[in-house]
Amino acid sequence: MVTDPAKKPYDRIREHLMSSRHKKFKTASKEAETAGTSQQTLFDMSCRQRAKETEADGVIHDFVRALAYSGISMHQADGPLGDFARKYCKAVKTMPTGQRLRLKYLKEAFDKEMEKIRDDMRDVKVSVIVDESPDITGVPMSQKKRKSS
């Protein structure tokens, strides 16, 4: 007797669909969907985690840029300033130490700023003029210290 190989899996699927176990899980799944408490898939969880990490990275980069522009040491991230940011800024809960900020994030912030300057200056002609003519005492102007007023 020859059996059709395609018939066997189909019969198993139909058998499963008619089983009480399948019906029980299907109704539980529908109830969870209507209540809004359906179980998250692994893909959804990883996407959500990636979005949080991206947001945190953006906040950390902005924090490092603000510290650098303000002339504040990255070690302040380990002190009260960092504690304040971790307490009140949800995205900075996993902010790295001051040393890590200095080694990784400060370099990235610097590279971004340099790229921004390069983009701004791409089609601009720049001239640098250095006045090396000596003053009355014979000292070149480029070697004189300027007085700040």
Short mmCIF file of C-alpha atoms in Angstrom, two decimals:
data_model
loop_
_atom_site.label_atom_id
_atom_site.label_comp_id
_atom_site.label_asym_id
_atom_site.label_seq_id
_atom_site.Cartn_x
_atom_site.Cartn_y
_atom_site.Cartn_z
CA MET A 1 0.00 0.00 0.00
CA VAL A 2 1.46 3.35 -1.08
CA THR A 3 0.77 6.38 1.10
CA ASP A 4 0.88 9.95 -0.02
CA PRO A 5 3.78 11.67 1.87
CA ALA A 6 2.04 15.04 1.64
CA LYS A 7 -1.05 13.74 3.37
CA LYS A 8 0.63 12.83 6.62
CA PRO A 9 1.80 16.32 7.70
CA TYR A 10 -1.54 17.80 6.65
CA ASP A 11 -3.41 15.30 8.79
CA ARG A 12 -1.16 16.10 11.75
CA ILE A 13 -1.80 19.81 11.34
CA ARG A 14 -5.55 19.29 11.09
CA GLU A 15 -5.42 16.99 14.10
CA HIS A 16 -3.55 19.65 16.10
CA LEU A 17 -5.97 22.40 15.05
CA MET A 18 -8.88 20.30 16.33
CA SER A 19 -7.17 19.46 19.63
CA SER A 20 -8.32 20.97 22.90
CA ARG A 21 -4.78 22.17 23.65
CA HIS A 22 -4.70 24.32 20.49
CA LYS A 23 -8.15 25.74 21.19
CA LYS A 24 -7.19 26.56 24.79
CA PHE A 25 -4.03 28.46 23.80
CA LYS A 26 -5.78 30.21 20.92
CA THR A 27 -8.56 31.57 23.17
CA ALA A 28 -5.98 32.62 25.80
CA SER A 29 -4.00 34.43 23.09
CA LYS A 30 -7.10 36.24 21.81
CA GLU A 31 -8.08 37.30 25.35
CA ALA A 32 -4.57 38.63 25.97
CA GLU A 33 -4.66 40.60 22.71
CA THR A 34 -7.98 42.24 23.57
CA ALA A 35 -6.76 43.03 27.09
CA GLY A 36 -3.47 44.39 25.75
CA THR A 37 -1.37 42.00 27.81
CA SER A 38 -0.05 39.76 25.08
CA GLN A 39 3.39 38.30 25.58
CA GLN A 40 6.18 40.16 23.82
CA THR A 41 8.18 38.40 21.17
CA LEU A 42 11.94 38.20 21.40
CA PHE A 43 12.20 40.41 18.31
CA ASP A 44 10.00 43.11 19.90
CA MET A 45 12.07 43.02 23.07
CA SER A 46 15.36 43.32 21.18
CA CYS A 47 14.00 46.22 19.06
CA ARG A 48 12.82 48.04 22.17
CA GLN A 49 16.16 47.44 23.92
CA ARG A 50 18.08 48.72 20.87
CA ALA A 51 15.90 51.87 20.79
CA LYS A 52 16.63 52.51 24.49
CA GLU A 53 20.36 52.03 23.95
CA THR A 54 20.33 54.37 20.95
CA GLU A 55 18.46 57.01 22.96
CA ALA A 56 20.88 56.60 25.86
CA ASP A 57 23.86 56.90 23.51
CA GLY A 58 22.43 60.12 22.10
CA VAL A 59 21.93 61.55 25.58
CA ILE A 60 25.42 60.51 26.65
CA HIS A 61 26.95 62.11 23.53
CA ASP A 62 25.02 65.32 24.23
CA PHE A 63 26.13 65.22 27.88
CA VAL A 64 29.80 64.80 26.88
CA ARG A 65 29.50 67.59 24.30
CA ALA A 66 27.95 69.89 26.91
CA LEU A 67 30.73 69.10 29.40
CA ALA A 68 33.40 69.71 26.76
CA TYR A 69 31.90 73.02 25.60
CA SER A 70 31.56 74.17 29.21
CA GLY A 71 35.12 73.24 30.08
CA ILE A 72 34.00 70.80 32.76
CA SER A 73 36.14 67.72 33.41
CA MET A 74 34.74 64.31 32.48
CA HIS A 75 35.54 63.21 36.04
CA GLN A 76 32.54 65.27 37.14
CA ALA A 77 30.38 62.49 35.65
CA ASP A 78 31.53 60.32 38.57
CA GLY A 79 30.58 62.98 41.11
CA PRO A 80 27.42 64.92 41.98
CA LEU A 81 26.80 66.04 38.39
CA GLY A 82 26.71 62.44 37.16
CA ASP A 83 24.52 61.40 40.09
CA PHE A 84 22.11 64.19 39.24
CA ALA A 85 21.96 63.12 35.58
CA ARG A 86 21.40 59.47 36.50
CA LYS A 87 18.67 60.36 38.97
CA TYR A 88 16.61 62.70 36.79
CA CYS A 89 17.39 61.58 33.24
CA LYS A 90 15.82 58.23 32.42
CA ALA A 91 18.04 57.59 29.38
CA VAL A 92 21.30 58.06 31.33
CA LYS A 93 20.72 55.33 33.91
CA THR A 94 23.61 53.36 32.39
CA MET A 95 26.00 56.28 31.96
CA PRO A 96 29.63 55.09 31.93
CA THR A 97 32.38 56.33 34.22
CA GLY A 98 34.27 59.55 33.59
CA GLN A 99 37.26 57.64 32.23
CA ARG A 100 35.09 55.78 29.70
CA LEU A 101 33.41 59.05 28.71
CA ARG A 102 36.82 60.59 28.10
CA LEU A 103 38.28 57.64 26.19
CA LYS A 104 35.32 56.72 24.00
CA TYR A 105 32.60 59.34 23.89
CA LEU A 106 34.81 62.47 23.91
CA LYS A 107 36.69 61.19 20.88
CA GLU A 108 33.40 60.46 19.09
CA ALA A 109 32.06 63.93 19.95
CA PHE A 110 35.30 65.50 18.69
CA ASP A 111 35.13 63.49 15.46
CA LYS A 112 31.50 64.57 14.91
CA GLU A 113 32.41 68.22 15.43
CA MET A 114 35.36 67.95 13.05
CA GLU A 115 33.11 66.35 10.43
CA LYS A 116 30.58 69.15 10.90
CA ILE A 117 33.32 71.77 10.43
CA ARG A 118 34.58 69.96 7.32
CA ASP A 119 31.05 69.91 5.88
CA ASP A 120 30.61 73.61 6.60
CA MET A 121 33.96 74.48 5.04
CA ARG A 122 33.79 72.12 2.06
CA ASP A 123 33.03 74.73 -0.64
CA VAL A 124 34.50 77.75 1.13
CA LYS A 125 37.80 79.33 0.18
CA VAL A 126 39.95 79.99 3.24
CA SER A 127 43.02 82.22 3.41
CA VAL A 128 45.43 82.33 6.31
CA ILE A 129 47.55 85.46 6.54
CA VAL A 130 50.45 85.63 8.96
CA ASP A 131 52.10 88.98 9.56
CA GLU A 132 55.78 88.27 10.12
CA SER A 133 56.98 91.81 9.65
CA PRO A 134 59.06 92.98 12.61
CA ASP A 135 57.97 95.72 14.93
CA ILE A 136 60.15 98.69 15.84
CA THR A 137 62.36 96.52 18.08
CA GLY A 138 62.90 93.85 15.42
CA VAL A 139 60.67 91.14 16.96
CA PRO A 140 58.37 89.50 14.39
CA MET A 141 54.67 90.23 15.00
CA SER A 142 53.83 86.51 14.90
CA GLN A 143 56.06 85.87 17.94
CA LYS A 144 54.66 88.66 20.10
CA LYS A 145 52.17 87.87 22.81
CA ARG A 146 48.98 89.77 22.41
CA LYS A 147 47.57 91.64 25.34
CA SER A 148 44.04 90.66 26.19
CA SER A 149 41.81 93.59 26.90
#
